[in-house]
XYZ file of C-alpha atoms in Angstrom:
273
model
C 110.163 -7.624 3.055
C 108.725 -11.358 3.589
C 110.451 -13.791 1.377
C 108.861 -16.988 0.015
C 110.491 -19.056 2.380
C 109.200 -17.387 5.311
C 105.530 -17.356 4.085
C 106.070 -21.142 3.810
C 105.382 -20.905 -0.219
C 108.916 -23.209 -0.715
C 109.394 -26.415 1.987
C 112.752 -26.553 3.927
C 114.371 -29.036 1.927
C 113.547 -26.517 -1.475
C 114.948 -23.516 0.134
C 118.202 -25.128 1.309
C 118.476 -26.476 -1.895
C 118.018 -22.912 -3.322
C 120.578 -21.571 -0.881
C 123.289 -24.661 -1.937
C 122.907 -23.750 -5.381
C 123.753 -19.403 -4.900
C 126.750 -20.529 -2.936
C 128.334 -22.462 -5.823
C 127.263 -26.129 -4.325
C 126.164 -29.114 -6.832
C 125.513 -32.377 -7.299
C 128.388 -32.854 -9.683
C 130.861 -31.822 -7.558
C 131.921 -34.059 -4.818
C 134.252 -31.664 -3.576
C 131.238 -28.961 -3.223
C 128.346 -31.209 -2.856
C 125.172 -29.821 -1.414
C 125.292 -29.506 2.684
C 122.424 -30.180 4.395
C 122.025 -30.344 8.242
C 121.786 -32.770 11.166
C 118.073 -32.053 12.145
C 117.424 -34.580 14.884
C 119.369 -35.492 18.251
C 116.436 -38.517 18.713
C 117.926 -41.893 17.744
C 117.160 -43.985 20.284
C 113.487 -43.698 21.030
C 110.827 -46.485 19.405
C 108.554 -43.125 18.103
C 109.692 -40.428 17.361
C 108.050 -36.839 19.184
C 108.359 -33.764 16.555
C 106.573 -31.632 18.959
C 109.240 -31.738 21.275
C 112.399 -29.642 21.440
C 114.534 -32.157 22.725
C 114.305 -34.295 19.803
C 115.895 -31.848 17.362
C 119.534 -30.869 17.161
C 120.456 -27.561 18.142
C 120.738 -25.460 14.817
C 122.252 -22.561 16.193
C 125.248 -24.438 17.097
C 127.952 -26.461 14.518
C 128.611 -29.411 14.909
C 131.837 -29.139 17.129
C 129.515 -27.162 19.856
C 126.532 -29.750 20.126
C 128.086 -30.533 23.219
C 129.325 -28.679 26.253
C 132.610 -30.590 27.175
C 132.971 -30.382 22.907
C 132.825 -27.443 22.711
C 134.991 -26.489 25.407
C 137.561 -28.204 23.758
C 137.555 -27.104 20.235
C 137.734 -23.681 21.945
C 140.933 -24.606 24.085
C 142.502 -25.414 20.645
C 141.857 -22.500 18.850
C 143.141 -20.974 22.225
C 146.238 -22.876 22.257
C 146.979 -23.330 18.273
C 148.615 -26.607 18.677
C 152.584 -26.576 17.315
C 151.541 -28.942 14.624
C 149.039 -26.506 13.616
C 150.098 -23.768 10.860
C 146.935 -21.492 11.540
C 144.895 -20.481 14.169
C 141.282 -22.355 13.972
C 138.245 -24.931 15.703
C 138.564 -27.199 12.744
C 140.949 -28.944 11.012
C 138.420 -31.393 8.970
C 135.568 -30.339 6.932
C 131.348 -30.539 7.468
C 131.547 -31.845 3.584
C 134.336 -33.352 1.504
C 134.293 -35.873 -1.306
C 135.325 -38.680 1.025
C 132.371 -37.479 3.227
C 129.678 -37.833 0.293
C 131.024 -41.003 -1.343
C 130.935 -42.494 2.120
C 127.080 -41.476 2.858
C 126.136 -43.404 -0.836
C 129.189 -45.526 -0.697
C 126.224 -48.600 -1.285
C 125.152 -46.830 -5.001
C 126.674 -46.846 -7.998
C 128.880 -44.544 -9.131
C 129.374 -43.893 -5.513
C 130.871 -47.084 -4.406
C 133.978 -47.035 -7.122
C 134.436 -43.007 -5.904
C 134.669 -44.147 -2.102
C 136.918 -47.033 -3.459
C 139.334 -44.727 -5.701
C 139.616 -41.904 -2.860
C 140.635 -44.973 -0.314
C 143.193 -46.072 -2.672
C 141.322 -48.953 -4.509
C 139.476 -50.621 -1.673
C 136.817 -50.488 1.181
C 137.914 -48.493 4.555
C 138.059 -50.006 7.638
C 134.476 -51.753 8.137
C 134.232 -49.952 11.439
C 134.929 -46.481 9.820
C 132.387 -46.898 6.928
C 129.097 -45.476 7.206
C 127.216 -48.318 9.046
C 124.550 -46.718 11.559
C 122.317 -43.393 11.492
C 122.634 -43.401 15.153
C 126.653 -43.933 15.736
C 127.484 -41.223 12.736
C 125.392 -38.475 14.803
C 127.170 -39.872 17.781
C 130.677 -39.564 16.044
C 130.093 -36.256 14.336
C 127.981 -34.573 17.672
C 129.783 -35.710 20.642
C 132.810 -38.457 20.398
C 135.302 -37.917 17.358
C 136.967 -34.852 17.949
C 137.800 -34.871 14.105
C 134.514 -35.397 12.780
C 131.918 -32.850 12.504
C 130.229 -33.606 9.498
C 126.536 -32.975 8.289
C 124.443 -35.153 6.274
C 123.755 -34.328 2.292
C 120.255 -33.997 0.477
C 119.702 -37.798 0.023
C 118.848 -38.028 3.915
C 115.436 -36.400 3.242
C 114.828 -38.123 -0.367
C 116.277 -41.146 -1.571
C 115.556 -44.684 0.476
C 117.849 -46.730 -1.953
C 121.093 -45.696 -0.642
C 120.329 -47.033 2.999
C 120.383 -50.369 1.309
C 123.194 -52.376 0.080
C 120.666 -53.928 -2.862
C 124.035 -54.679 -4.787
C 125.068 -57.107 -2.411
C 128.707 -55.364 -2.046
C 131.134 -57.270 0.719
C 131.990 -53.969 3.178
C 133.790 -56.721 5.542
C 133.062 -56.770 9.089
C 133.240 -54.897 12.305
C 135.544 -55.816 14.979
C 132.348 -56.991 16.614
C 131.765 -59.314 13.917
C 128.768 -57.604 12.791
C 128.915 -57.951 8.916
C 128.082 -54.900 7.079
C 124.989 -54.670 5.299
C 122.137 -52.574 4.874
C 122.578 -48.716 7.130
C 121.385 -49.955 11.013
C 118.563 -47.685 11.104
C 117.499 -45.514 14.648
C 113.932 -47.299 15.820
C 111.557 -44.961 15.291
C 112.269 -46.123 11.402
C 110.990 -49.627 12.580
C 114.225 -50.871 10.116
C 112.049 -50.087 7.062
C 114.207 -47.355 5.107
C 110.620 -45.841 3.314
C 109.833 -44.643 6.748
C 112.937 -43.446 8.344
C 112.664 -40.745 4.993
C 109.624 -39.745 5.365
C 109.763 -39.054 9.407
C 113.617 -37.706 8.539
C 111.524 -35.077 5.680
C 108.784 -34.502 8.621
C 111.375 -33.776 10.691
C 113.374 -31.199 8.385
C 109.883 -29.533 7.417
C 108.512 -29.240 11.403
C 107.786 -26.089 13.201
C 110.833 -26.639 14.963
C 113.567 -26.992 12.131
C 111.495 -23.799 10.391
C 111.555 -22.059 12.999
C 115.364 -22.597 13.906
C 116.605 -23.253 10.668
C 118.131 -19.386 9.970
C 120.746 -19.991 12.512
C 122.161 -22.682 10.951
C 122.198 -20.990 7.511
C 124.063 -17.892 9.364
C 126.567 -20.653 10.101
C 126.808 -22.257 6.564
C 126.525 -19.951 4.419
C 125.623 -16.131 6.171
C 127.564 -14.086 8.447
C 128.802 -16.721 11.131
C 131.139 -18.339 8.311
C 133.928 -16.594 9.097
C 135.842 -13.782 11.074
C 135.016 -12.381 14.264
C 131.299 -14.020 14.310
C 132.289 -17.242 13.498
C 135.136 -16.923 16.190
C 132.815 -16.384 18.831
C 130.086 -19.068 17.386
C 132.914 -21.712 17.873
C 133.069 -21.730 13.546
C 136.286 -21.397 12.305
C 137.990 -23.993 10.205
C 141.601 -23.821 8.674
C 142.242 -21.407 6.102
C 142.874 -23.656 3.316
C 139.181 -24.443 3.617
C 138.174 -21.077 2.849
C 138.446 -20.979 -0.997
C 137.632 -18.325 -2.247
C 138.644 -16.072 0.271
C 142.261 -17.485 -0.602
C 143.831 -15.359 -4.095
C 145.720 -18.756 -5.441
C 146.354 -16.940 -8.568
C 149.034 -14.709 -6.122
C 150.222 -17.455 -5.122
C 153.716 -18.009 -6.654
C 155.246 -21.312 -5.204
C 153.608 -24.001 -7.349
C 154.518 -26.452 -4.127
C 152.035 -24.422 -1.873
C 149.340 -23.915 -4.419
C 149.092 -27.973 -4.845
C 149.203 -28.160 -1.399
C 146.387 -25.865 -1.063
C 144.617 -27.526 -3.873
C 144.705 -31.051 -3.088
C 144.014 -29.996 0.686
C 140.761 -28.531 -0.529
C 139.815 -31.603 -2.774
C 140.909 -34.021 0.048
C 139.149 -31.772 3.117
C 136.105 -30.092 1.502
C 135.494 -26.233 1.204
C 133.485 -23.634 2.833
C 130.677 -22.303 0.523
C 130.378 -18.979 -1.068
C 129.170 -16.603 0.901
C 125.402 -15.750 0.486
């Protein structure tokens, strides 16, 4: 059976859409907000190469594994299941989470008061807001051994929340560099118009179609948990796992809020396609 996807009748960005919404994702849900991947690794070069392989990330891998010395250690924890730890697991943050969205669009209203009321009334640290294309692929691929998160829908669409048009004061960097407008990778020639339409080229290339199975097997197929996602370097703690978690058995109303507000503050894997 070819599906439509595969006979190219439905783009990339349609089909993951499609795929969000069977697994119980939306838009008004921060806490289950549509996931979409990293596509590209390319954030440095002046023009950006869709032909090549180099310039995407690798889709078959999450985000903990984009890297070999990364991976090696999220495997050495699940390995050693730290004593702080209460379950065996890569992960202990999430690929999506309310905190994670509101951050991404923290320069659009209603966005901005979300990010605000999750931080406890106020701005982050300006060097932990979302500030650079570039330096969140770096943290979440390579360099922040508790970030591995992916990007959401508005990457590929939506221009206006690159730009802070309303003028909000995000403070400054411990560089000094005053937060402003998203710092853009130079292929987007700082215009945000064209970093979405070379970010869209990029999610609907031969490449990304090509690869893009793998990282659904991750997401939202068979890699998402148990033995598959053990050896795929995909396992996150338990409390992320939802629905595979009966909280109607569960008695002590202490744990079950604990769950809960884990879940709310961490994110949650999607259902199972």
């Amino acid at each position: 059976v070819s599906f439509p996807w595969q006979k190219r009748e439905i783009s990339n960005f349609d089909y993951l859409m499609y795929l969000n919404t069977l697994a119980g994702r939306s838009y008004n849900d921060y806490m289950q907000y549509p996931v979409f991947p990293w596509v590209l690794a390319d954030y440095h070069s002046e023009t950006l190469n869709l032909t090549n392989p180099h310039t995407f990330r690798d889709l078959s891998k999450p985000m903990g594994a984009q890297t070999v010395e990364r991976k090696r250690k999220f495997i050495q924890r699940y390995n050693e299941v730290e004593k702080n730890l209460s379950a065996q697991c890569h992960y202990c943050t999430h690929y999506s989470s309310a905190i994670i969205v509101a951050s991404y669009l923290v320069r659009m209203e209603p966005f901005t008061q979300t990010f605000c009321s999750l931080q406890g009334g106020s701005f982050d640290v300006a060097d932990r807001m979302f500030h650079s294309v570039k330096s969140t692929w770096e943290s979440a691929s390579r360099d922040n051994m508790s970030d591995v998160r992916e990007l959401i829908p508005e990457f590929f669409y939506l221009p206006e929340f690159l730009t802070n048009a309303n003028h909000f004061e995000l403070g400054s960097m411990q560089d000094g560099t005053v937060l402003g407008d998203v710092q853009l990778p130079p292929w987007a020639d700082g215009d945000p118009h064209k970093f979405i339409l070379l970010h869209r080229q990029a999610l609907e290339s031969d490449y990304v179609s090509a690869h893009l199975h793998r990282w659904i097997d991750l997401i939202f197929g068979h890699k998402q948990h148990g033995s598959a996602a053990v050896e795929a370097v995909n396992t996150y703690h338990p409390y992320f796992y939802g629905d595979k978690m009966d909280l109607n058995n569960i008695k002590d109303p202490l744990i079950k809020s604990t769950i809960l507000g884990f879940i709310s503050n961490f994110g949650q894997i999607p259902k199972q396609v």
